[in-house]
mmCIF file of C-alpha atoms in Angstrom:
data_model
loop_
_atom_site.group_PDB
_atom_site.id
_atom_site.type_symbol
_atom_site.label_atom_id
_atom_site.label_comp_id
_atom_site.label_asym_id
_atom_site.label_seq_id
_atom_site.Cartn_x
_atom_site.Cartn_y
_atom_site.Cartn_z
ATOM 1 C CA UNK A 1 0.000 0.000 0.000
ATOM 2 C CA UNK A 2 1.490 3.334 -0.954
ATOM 3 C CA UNK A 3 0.506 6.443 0.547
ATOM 4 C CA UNK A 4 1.025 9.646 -1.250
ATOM 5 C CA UNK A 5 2.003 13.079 0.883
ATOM 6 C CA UNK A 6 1.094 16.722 -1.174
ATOM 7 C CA UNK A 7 1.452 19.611 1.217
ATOM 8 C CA UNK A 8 1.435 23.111 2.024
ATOM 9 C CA UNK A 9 1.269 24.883 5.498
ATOM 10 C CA UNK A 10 2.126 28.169 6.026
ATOM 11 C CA UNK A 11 2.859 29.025 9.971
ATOM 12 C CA UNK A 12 4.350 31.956 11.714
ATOM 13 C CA UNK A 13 7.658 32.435 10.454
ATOM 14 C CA UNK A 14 7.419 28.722 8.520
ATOM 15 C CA UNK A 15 6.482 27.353 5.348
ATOM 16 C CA UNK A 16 5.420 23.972 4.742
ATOM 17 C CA UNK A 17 5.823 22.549 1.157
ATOM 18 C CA UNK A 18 6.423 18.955 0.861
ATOM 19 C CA UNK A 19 5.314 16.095 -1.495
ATOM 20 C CA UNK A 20 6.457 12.665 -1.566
ATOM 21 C CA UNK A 21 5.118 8.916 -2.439
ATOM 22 C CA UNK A 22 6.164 6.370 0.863
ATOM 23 C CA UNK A 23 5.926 2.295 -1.048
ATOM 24 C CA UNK A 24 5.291 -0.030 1.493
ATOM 25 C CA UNK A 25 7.600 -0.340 4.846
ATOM 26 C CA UNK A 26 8.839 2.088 6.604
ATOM 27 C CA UNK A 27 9.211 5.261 5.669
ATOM 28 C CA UNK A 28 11.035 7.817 7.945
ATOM 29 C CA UNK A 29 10.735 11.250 7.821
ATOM 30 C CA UNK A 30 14.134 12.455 8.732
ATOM 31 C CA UNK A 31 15.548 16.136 9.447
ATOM 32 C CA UNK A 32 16.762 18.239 12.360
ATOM 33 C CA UNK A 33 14.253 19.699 14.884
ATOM 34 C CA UNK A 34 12.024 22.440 12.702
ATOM 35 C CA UNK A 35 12.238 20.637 9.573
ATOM 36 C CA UNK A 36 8.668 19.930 9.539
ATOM 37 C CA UNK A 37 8.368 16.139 10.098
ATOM 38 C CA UNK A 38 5.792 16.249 13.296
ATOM 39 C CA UNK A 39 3.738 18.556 10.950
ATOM 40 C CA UNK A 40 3.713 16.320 8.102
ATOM 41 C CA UNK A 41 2.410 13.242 10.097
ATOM 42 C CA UNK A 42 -0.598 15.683 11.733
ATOM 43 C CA UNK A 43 -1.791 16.529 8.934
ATOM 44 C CA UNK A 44 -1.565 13.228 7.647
ATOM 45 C CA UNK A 45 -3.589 12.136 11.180
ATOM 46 C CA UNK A 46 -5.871 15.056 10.682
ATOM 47 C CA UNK A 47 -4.808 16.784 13.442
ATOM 48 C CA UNK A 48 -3.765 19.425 11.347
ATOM 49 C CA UNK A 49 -5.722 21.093 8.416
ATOM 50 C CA UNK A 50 -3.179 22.351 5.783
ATOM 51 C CA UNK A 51 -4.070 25.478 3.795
ATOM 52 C CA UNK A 52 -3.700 23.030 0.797
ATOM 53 C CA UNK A 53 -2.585 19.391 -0.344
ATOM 54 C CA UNK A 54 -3.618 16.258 -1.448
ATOM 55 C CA UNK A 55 -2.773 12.876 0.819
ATOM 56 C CA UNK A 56 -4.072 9.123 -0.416
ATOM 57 C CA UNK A 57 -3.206 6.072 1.585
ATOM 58 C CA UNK A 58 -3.835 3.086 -0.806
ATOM 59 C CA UNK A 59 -7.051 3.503 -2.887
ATOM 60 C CA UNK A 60 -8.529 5.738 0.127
ATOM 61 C CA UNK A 61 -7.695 9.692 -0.460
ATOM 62 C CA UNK A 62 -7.864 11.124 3.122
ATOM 63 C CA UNK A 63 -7.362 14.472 1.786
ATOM 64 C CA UNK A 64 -8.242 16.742 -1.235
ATOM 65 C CA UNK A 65 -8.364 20.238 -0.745
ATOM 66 C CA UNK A 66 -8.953 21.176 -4.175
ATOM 67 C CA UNK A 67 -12.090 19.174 -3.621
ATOM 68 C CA UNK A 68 -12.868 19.926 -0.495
ATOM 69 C CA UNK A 69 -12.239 16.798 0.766
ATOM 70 C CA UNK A 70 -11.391 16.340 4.541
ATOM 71 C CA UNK A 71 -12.099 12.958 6.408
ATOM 72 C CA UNK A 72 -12.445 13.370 9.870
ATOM 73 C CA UNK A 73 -9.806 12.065 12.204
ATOM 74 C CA UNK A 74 -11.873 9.254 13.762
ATOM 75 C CA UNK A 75 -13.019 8.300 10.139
ATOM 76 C CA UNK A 76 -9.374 7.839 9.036
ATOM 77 C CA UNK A 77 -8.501 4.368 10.498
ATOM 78 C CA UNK A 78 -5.299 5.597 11.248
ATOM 79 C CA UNK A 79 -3.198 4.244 14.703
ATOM 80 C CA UNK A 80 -0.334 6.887 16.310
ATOM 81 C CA UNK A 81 2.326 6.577 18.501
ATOM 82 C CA UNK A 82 3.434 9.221 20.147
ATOM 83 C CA UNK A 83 7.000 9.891 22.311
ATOM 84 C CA UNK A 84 5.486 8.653 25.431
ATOM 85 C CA UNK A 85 3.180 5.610 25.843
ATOM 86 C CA UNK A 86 -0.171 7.947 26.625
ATOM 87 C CA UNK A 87 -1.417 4.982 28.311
ATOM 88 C CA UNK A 88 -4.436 5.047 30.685
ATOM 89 C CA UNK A 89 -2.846 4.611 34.259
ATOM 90 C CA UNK A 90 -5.853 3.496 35.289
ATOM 91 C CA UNK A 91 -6.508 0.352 33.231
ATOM 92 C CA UNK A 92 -4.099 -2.996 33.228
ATOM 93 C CA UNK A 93 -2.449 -3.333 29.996
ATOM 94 C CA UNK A 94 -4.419 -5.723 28.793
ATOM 95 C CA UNK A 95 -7.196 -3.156 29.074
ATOM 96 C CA UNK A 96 -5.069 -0.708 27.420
ATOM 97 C CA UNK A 97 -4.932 -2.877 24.581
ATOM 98 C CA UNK A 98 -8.339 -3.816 24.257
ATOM 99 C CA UNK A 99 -9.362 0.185 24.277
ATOM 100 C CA UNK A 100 -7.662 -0.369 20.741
ATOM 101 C CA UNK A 101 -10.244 -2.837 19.449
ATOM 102 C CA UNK A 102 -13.383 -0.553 20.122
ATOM 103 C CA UNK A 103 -11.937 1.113 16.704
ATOM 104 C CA UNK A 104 -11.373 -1.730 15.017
ATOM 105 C CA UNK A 105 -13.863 -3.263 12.108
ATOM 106 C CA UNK A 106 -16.170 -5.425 13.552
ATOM 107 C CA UNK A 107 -15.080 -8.754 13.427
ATOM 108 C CA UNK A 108 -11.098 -8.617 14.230
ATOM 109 C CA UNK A 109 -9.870 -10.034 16.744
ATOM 110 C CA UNK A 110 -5.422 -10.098 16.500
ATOM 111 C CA UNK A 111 -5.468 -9.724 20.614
ATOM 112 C CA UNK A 112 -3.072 -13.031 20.656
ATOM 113 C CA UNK A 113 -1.319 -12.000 17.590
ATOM 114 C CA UNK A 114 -0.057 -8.371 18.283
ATOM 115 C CA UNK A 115 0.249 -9.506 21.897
ATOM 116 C CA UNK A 116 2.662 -12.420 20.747
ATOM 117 C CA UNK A 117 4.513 -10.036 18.300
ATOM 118 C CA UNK A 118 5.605 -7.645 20.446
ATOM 119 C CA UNK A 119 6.284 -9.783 23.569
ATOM 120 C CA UNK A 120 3.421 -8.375 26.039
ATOM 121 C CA UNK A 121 2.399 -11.995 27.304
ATOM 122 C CA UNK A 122 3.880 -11.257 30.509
ATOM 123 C CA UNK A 123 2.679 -7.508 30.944
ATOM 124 C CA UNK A 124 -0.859 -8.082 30.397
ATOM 125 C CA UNK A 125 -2.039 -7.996 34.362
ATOM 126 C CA UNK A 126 0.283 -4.953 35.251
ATOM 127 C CA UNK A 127 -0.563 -1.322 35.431
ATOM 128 C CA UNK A 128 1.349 1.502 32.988
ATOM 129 C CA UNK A 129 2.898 2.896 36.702
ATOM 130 C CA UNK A 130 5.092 -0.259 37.304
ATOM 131 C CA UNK A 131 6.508 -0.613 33.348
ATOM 132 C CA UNK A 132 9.343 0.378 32.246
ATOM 133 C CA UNK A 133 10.093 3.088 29.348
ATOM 134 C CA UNK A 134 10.274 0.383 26.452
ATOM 135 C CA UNK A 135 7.285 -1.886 27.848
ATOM 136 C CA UNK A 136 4.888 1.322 28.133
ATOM 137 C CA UNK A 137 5.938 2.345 24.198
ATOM 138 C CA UNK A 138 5.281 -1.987 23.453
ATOM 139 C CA UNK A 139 1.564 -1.594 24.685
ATOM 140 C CA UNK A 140 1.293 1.900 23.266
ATOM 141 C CA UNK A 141 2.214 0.241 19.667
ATOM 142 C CA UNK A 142 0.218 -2.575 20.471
ATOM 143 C CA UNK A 143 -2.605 -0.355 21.254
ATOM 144 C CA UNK A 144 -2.285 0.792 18.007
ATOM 145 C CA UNK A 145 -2.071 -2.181 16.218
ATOM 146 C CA UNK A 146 -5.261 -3.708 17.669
ATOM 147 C CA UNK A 147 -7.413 -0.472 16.152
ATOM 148 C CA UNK A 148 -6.290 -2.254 12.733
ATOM 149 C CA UNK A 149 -5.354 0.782 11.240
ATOM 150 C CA UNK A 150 -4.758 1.342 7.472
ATOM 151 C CA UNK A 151 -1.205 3.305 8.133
ATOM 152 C CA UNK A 152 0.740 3.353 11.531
ATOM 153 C CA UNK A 153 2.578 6.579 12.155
ATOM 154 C CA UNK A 154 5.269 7.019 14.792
ATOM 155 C CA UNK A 155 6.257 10.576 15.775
ATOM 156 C CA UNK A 156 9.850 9.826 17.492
ATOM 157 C CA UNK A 157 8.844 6.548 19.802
ATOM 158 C CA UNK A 158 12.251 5.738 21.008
ATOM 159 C CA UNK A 159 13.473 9.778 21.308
ATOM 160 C CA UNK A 160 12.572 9.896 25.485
ATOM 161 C CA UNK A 161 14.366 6.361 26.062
ATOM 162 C CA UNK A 162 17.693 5.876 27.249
ATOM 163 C CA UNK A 163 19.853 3.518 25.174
ATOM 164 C CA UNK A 164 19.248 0.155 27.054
ATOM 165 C CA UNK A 165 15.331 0.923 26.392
ATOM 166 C CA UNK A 166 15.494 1.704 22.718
ATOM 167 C CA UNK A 167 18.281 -1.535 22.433
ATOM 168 C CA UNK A 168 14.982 -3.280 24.224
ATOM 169 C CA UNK A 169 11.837 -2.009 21.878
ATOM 170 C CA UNK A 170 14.371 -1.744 18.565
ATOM 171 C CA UNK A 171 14.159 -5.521 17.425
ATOM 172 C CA UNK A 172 9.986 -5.354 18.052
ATOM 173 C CA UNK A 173 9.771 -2.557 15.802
ATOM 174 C CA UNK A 174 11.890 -4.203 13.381
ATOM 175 C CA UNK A 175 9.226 -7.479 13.670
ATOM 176 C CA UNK A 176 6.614 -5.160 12.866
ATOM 177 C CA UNK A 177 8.572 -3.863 9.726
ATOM 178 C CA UNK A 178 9.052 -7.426 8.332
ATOM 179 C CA UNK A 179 5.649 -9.375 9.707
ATOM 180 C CA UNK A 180 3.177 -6.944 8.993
ATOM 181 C CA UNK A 181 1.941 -5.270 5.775
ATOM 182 C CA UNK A 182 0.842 -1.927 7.723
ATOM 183 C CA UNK A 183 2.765 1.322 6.670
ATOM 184 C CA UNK A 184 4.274 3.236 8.660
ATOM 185 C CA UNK A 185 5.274 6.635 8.931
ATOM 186 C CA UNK A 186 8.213 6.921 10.939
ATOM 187 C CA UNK A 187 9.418 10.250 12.627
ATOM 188 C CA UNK A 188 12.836 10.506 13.415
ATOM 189 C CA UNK A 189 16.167 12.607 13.697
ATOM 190 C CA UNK A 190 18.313 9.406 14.768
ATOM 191 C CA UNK A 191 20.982 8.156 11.802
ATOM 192 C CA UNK A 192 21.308 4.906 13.397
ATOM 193 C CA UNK A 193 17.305 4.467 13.984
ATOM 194 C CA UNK A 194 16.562 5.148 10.148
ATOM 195 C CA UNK A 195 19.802 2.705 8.949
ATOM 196 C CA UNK A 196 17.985 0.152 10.945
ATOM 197 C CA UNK A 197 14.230 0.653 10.192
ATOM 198 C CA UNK A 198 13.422 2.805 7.486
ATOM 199 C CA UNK A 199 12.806 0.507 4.203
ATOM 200 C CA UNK A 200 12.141 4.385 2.328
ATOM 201 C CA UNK A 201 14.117 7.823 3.468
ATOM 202 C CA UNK A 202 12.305 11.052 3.256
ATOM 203 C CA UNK A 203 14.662 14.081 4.284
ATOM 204 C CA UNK A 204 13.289 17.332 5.117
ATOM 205 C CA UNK A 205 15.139 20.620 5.255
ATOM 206 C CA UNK A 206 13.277 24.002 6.532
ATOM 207 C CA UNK A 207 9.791 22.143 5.422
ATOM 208 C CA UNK A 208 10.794 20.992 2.450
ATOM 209 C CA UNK A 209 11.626 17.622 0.963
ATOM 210 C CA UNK A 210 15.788 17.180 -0.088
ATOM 211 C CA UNK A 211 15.720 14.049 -0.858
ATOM 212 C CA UNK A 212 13.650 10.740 -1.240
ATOM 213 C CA UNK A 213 14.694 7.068 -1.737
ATOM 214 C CA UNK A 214 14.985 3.593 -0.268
ATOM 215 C CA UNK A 215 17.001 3.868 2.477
ATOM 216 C CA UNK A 216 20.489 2.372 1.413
ATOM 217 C CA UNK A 217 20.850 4.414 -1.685
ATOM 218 C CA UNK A 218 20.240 8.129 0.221
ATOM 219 C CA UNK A 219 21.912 7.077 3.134
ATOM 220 C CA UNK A 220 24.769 6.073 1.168
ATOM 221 C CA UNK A 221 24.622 9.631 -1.227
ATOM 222 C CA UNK A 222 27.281 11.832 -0.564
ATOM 223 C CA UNK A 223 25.086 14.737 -1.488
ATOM 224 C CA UNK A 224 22.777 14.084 1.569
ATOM 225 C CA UNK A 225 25.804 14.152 4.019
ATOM 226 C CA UNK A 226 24.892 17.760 5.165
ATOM 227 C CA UNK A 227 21.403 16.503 5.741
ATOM 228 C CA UNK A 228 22.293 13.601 8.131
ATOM 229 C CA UNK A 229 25.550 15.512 9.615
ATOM 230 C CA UNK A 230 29.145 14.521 8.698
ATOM 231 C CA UNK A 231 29.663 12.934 12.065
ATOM 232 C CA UNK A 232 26.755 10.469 11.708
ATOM 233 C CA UNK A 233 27.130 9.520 7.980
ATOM 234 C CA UNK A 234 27.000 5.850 6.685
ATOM 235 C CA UNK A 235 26.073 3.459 4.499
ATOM 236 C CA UNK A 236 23.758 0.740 4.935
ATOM 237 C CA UNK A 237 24.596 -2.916 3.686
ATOM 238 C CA UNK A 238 22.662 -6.426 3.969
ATOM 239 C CA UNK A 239 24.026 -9.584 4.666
ATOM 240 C CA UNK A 240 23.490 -12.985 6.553
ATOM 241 C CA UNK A 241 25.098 -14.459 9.352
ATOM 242 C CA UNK A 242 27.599 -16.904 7.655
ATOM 243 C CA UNK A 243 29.451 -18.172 10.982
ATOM 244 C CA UNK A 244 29.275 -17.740 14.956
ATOM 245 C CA UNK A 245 33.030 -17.610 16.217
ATOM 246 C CA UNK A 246 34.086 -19.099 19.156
ATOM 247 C CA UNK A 247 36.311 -16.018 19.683
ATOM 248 C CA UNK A 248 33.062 -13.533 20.316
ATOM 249 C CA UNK A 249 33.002 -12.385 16.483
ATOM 250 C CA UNK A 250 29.668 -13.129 14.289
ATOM 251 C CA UNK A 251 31.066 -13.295 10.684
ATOM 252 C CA UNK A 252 28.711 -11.961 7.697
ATOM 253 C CA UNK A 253 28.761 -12.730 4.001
ATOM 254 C CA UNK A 254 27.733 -9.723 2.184
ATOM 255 C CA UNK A 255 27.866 -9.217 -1.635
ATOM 256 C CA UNK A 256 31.508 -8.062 -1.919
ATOM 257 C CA UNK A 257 32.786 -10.273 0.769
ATOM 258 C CA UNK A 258 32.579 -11.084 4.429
ATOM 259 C CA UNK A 259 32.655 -8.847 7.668
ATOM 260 C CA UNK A 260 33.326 -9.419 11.176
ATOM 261 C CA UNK A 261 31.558 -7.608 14.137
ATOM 262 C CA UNK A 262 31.231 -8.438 18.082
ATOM 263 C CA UNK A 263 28.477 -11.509 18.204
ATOM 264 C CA UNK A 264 25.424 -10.629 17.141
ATOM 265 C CA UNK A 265 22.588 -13.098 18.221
ATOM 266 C CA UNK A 266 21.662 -15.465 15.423
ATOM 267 C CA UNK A 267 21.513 -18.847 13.411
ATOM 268 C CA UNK A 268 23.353 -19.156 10.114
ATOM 269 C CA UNK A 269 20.996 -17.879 7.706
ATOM 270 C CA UNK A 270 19.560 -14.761 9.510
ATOM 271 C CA UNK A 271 19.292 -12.022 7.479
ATOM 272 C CA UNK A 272 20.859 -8.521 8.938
ATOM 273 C CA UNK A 273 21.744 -4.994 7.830
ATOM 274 C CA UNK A 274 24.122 -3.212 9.363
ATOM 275 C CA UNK A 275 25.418 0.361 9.568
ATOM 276 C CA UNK A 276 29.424 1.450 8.993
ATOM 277 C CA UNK A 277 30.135 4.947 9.856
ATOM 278 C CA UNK A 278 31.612 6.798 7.192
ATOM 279 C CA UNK A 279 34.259 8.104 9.833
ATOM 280 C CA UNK A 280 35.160 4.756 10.536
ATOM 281 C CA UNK A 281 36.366 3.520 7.100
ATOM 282 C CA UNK A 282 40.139 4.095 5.422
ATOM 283 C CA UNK A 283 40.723 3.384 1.712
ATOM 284 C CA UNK A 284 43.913 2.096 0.053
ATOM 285 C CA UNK A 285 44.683 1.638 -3.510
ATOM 286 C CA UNK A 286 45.978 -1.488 -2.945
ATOM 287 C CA UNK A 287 45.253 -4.897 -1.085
ATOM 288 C CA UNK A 288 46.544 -4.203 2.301
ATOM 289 C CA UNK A 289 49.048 -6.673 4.504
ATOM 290 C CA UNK A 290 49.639 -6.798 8.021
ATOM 291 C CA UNK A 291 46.649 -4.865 9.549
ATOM 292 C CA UNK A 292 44.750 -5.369 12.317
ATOM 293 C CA UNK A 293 41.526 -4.492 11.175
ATOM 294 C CA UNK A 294 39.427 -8.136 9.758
ATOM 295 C CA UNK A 295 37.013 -6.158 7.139
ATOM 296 C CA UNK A 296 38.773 -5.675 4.100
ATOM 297 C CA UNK A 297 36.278 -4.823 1.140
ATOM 298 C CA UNK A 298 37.222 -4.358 -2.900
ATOM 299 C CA UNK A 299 35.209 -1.747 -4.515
ATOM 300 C CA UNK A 300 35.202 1.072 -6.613
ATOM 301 C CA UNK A 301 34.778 4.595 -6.168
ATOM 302 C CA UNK A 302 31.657 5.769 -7.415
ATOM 303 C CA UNK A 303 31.703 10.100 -6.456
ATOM 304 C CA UNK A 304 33.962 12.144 -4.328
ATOM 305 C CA UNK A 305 32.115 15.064 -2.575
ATOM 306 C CA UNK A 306 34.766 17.599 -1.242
ATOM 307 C CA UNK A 307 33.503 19.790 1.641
ATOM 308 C CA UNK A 308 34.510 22.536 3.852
ATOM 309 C CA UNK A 309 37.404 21.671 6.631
ATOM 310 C CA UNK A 310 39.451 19.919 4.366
ATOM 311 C CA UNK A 311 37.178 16.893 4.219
ATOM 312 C CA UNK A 312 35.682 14.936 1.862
ATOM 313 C CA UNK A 313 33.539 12.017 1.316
ATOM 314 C CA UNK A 314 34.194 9.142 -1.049
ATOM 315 C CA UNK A 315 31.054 6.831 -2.140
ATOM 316 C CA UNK A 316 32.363 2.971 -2.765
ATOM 317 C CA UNK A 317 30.803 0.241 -4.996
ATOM 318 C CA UNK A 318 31.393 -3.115 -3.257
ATOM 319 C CA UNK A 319 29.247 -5.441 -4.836
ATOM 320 C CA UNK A 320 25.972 -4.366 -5.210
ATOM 321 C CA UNK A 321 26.353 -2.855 -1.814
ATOM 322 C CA UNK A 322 27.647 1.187 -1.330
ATOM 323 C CA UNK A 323 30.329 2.210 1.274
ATOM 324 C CA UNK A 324 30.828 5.589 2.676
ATOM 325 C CA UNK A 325 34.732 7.216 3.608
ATOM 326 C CA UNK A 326 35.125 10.227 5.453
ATOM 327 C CA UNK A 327 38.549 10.983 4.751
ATOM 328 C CA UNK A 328 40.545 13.979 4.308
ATOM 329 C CA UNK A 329 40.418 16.160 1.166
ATOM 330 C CA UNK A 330 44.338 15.710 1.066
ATOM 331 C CA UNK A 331 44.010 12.014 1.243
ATOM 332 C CA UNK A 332 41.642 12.066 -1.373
ATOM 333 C CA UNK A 333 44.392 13.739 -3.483
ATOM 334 C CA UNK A 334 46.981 11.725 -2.530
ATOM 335 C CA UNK A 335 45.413 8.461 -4.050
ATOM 336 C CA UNK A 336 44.282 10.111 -7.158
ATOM 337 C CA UNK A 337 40.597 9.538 -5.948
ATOM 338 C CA UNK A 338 37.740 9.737 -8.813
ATOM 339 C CA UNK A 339 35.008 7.706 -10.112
ATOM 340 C CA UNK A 340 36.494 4.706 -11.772
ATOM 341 C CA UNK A 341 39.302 4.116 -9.431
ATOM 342 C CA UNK A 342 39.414 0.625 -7.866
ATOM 343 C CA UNK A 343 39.902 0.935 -3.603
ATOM 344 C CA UNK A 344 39.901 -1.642 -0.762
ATOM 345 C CA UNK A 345 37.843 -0.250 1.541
ATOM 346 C CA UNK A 346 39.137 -1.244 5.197
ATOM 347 C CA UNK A 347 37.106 -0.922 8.865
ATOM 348 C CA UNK A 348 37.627 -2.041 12.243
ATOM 349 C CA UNK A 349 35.288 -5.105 13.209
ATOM 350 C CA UNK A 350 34.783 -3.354 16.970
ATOM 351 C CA UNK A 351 33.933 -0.084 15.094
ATOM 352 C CA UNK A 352 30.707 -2.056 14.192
ATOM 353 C CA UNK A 353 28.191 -1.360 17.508
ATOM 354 C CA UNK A 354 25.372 -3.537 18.556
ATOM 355 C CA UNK A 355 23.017 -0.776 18.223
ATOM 356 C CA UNK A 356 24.171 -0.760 14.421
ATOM 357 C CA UNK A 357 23.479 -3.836 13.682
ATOM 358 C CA UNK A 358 19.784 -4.977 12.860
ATOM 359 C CA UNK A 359 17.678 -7.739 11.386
ATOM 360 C CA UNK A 360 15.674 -7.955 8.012
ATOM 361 C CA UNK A 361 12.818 -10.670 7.632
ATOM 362 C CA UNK A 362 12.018 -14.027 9.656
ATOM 363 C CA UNK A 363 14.736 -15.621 11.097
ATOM 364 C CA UNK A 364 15.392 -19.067 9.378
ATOM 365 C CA UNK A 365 13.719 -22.514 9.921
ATOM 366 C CA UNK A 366 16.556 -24.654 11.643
#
């Protein structure tokens, strides 16, 4: 299901003017604070009536100004998830989640389902005062779920949990990705949250839409670099878990090669897709000897973006993967770099964090 975004807001000071197609997945809205993400998913709930646009979700168009169109929020089908859970303190969780069916069609019933997805088995008989962070967002979500909603939007869910929560509710949200065919609008201004979720990358700028693409391909763009921030640029590559190592390391074959990262929880087979920091890659020309670092990928350079501070960033071919350097503008130089030039792309296994590291579809039968 595709849902289709035309707007344009004008606010004090602020101009809205965005339009964008989101395929299925997850699509995250991504931009600093201001950009106009929060706005884009209210009007999209209809909690926000823009002076004009168009948005469709599937066959349904929710809004047509030109038509006069408006659906009513409640007439929308549409579930939201806000920072905090917004759960009734008053209610058990199981309660909590069966507020969500009221607004369901008649006739569904996914209580065991959604409860089994995200893991609340155990929380059903508890109260929202006694959960934690991650377990309050879990019912919040599955709150949401159980109103079977035609699109699922998300305005920053994981932004007022600490990094042990977010390490918690992460691998849920990614089971929702892969095991559900809901949409979702995801807002965000986390690098390592969109490398890990997002299926679709919408980046906004001052209210207005700089780029838009599955997620490896503008991740990986050296031209969006300013967008994310040069410190938290990176590519995005898929692989599966080829080998457990008794010496900690989980080994993954990807399509130019094989990588090695602190164990990451798996069977051989598992699909993953993991983030590499452009500041955490070197190039040489040649195949390198006697290094320390175990992930050594051929490639070739594909567009050199010099920027200010005598930096610049080098976009990599390996395989049908893409590979992001941060290096400096002199080292750039130095090796000739330009599109066309063959590089081994080299990066430290323990550069690799857990929080990078993420999986893509059912794990496989054993």
């Amino acid at each position: 299901m595709t849902v289709s975004v035309t707007l344009t807001h004008r606010f004090a000071g602020f101009a809205l003017d965005v339009d964008f197609a989101a395929p299925p997945g997850v699509t995250a809205l991504f931009g600093r604070s201001g950009s106009g993400k929060t706005s884009v998913v209210n009007a999209v709930a209809g909690l926000l009536r823009p002076d004009q646009g168009r948005i469709v979700v599937g066959a349904e168009v929710l809004l047509d100004t030109a038509r006069g169109l408006r659906v009513p929020v409640h007439k929308r089908r549409i579930g939201m998830v806000f920072q905090d859970g917004r759960l009734f303190p008053h209610l058990t969780v199981r309660q909590n989640l069966t507020y969500g069916q009221w607004f369901a069609p008649k006739g569904a019933d996914e209580f065991d389902h959604v409860v089994a997805l995200l893991g609340l088995k155990a929380l059903l008989h508890r109260r929202p005062g006694t959960l934690s962070g991650g377990e309050a967002q879990r019912v919040a979500i599955g709150r949401a779920l159980l109103s079977r909603p035609r699109l699922l939007l998300m305005d920053e869910p994981l932004s007022a949990l600490d990094d042990a929560r977010k390490a918690e509710v992460l691998p849920y949200l990614e089971r929702l990705r892969d095991e559900t065919n809901i949409p979702i609008l995801l807002v965000s201004h986390s690098v390592a949250e969109v490398a890990r979720l997002a299926t679709t990358v919408v980046a906004l700028e001052a209210g207005r839409v700089v780029a838009c693409g599955p997620a490896a391909s503008i991740l990986a763009d050296p031209e969006t670099v300013p967008v994310f921030g040069v410190r938290d640029a990176g590519a995005v590559l898929e692989g599966v878990i080829a080998a457990q190592h008794g010496d900690g390391l989980t080994e993954i074959a990807v399509s130019a090669g094989r990588l090695f990262v602190p164990r990451v929880s798996g069977e051989a087979g598992a699909r993953l897709r993991l983030r590499i920091a452009a500041q955490d890659v070197i190039l040489s020309r040649t195949a390198p000897v006697g290094l320390s670092a175990l992930n050594i990928l051929a490639g070739t350079v594909t567009a050199v973006r010099r920027g200010g501070h005598g930096g610049a960033m080098v976009q990599i071919a390996a395989g049908s993967d893409t590979i992001l350097a941060r290096i400096t503008a002199r080292s750039a130089d130095a090796l000739a770099l330009e599109p066309g030039v063959a590089v081994h792309a080299i990066a430290k296994s323990v550069g690799v964090a857990q929080a990078d590291v993420g999986r893509v579809g059912p794990d496989p039968v054993s």
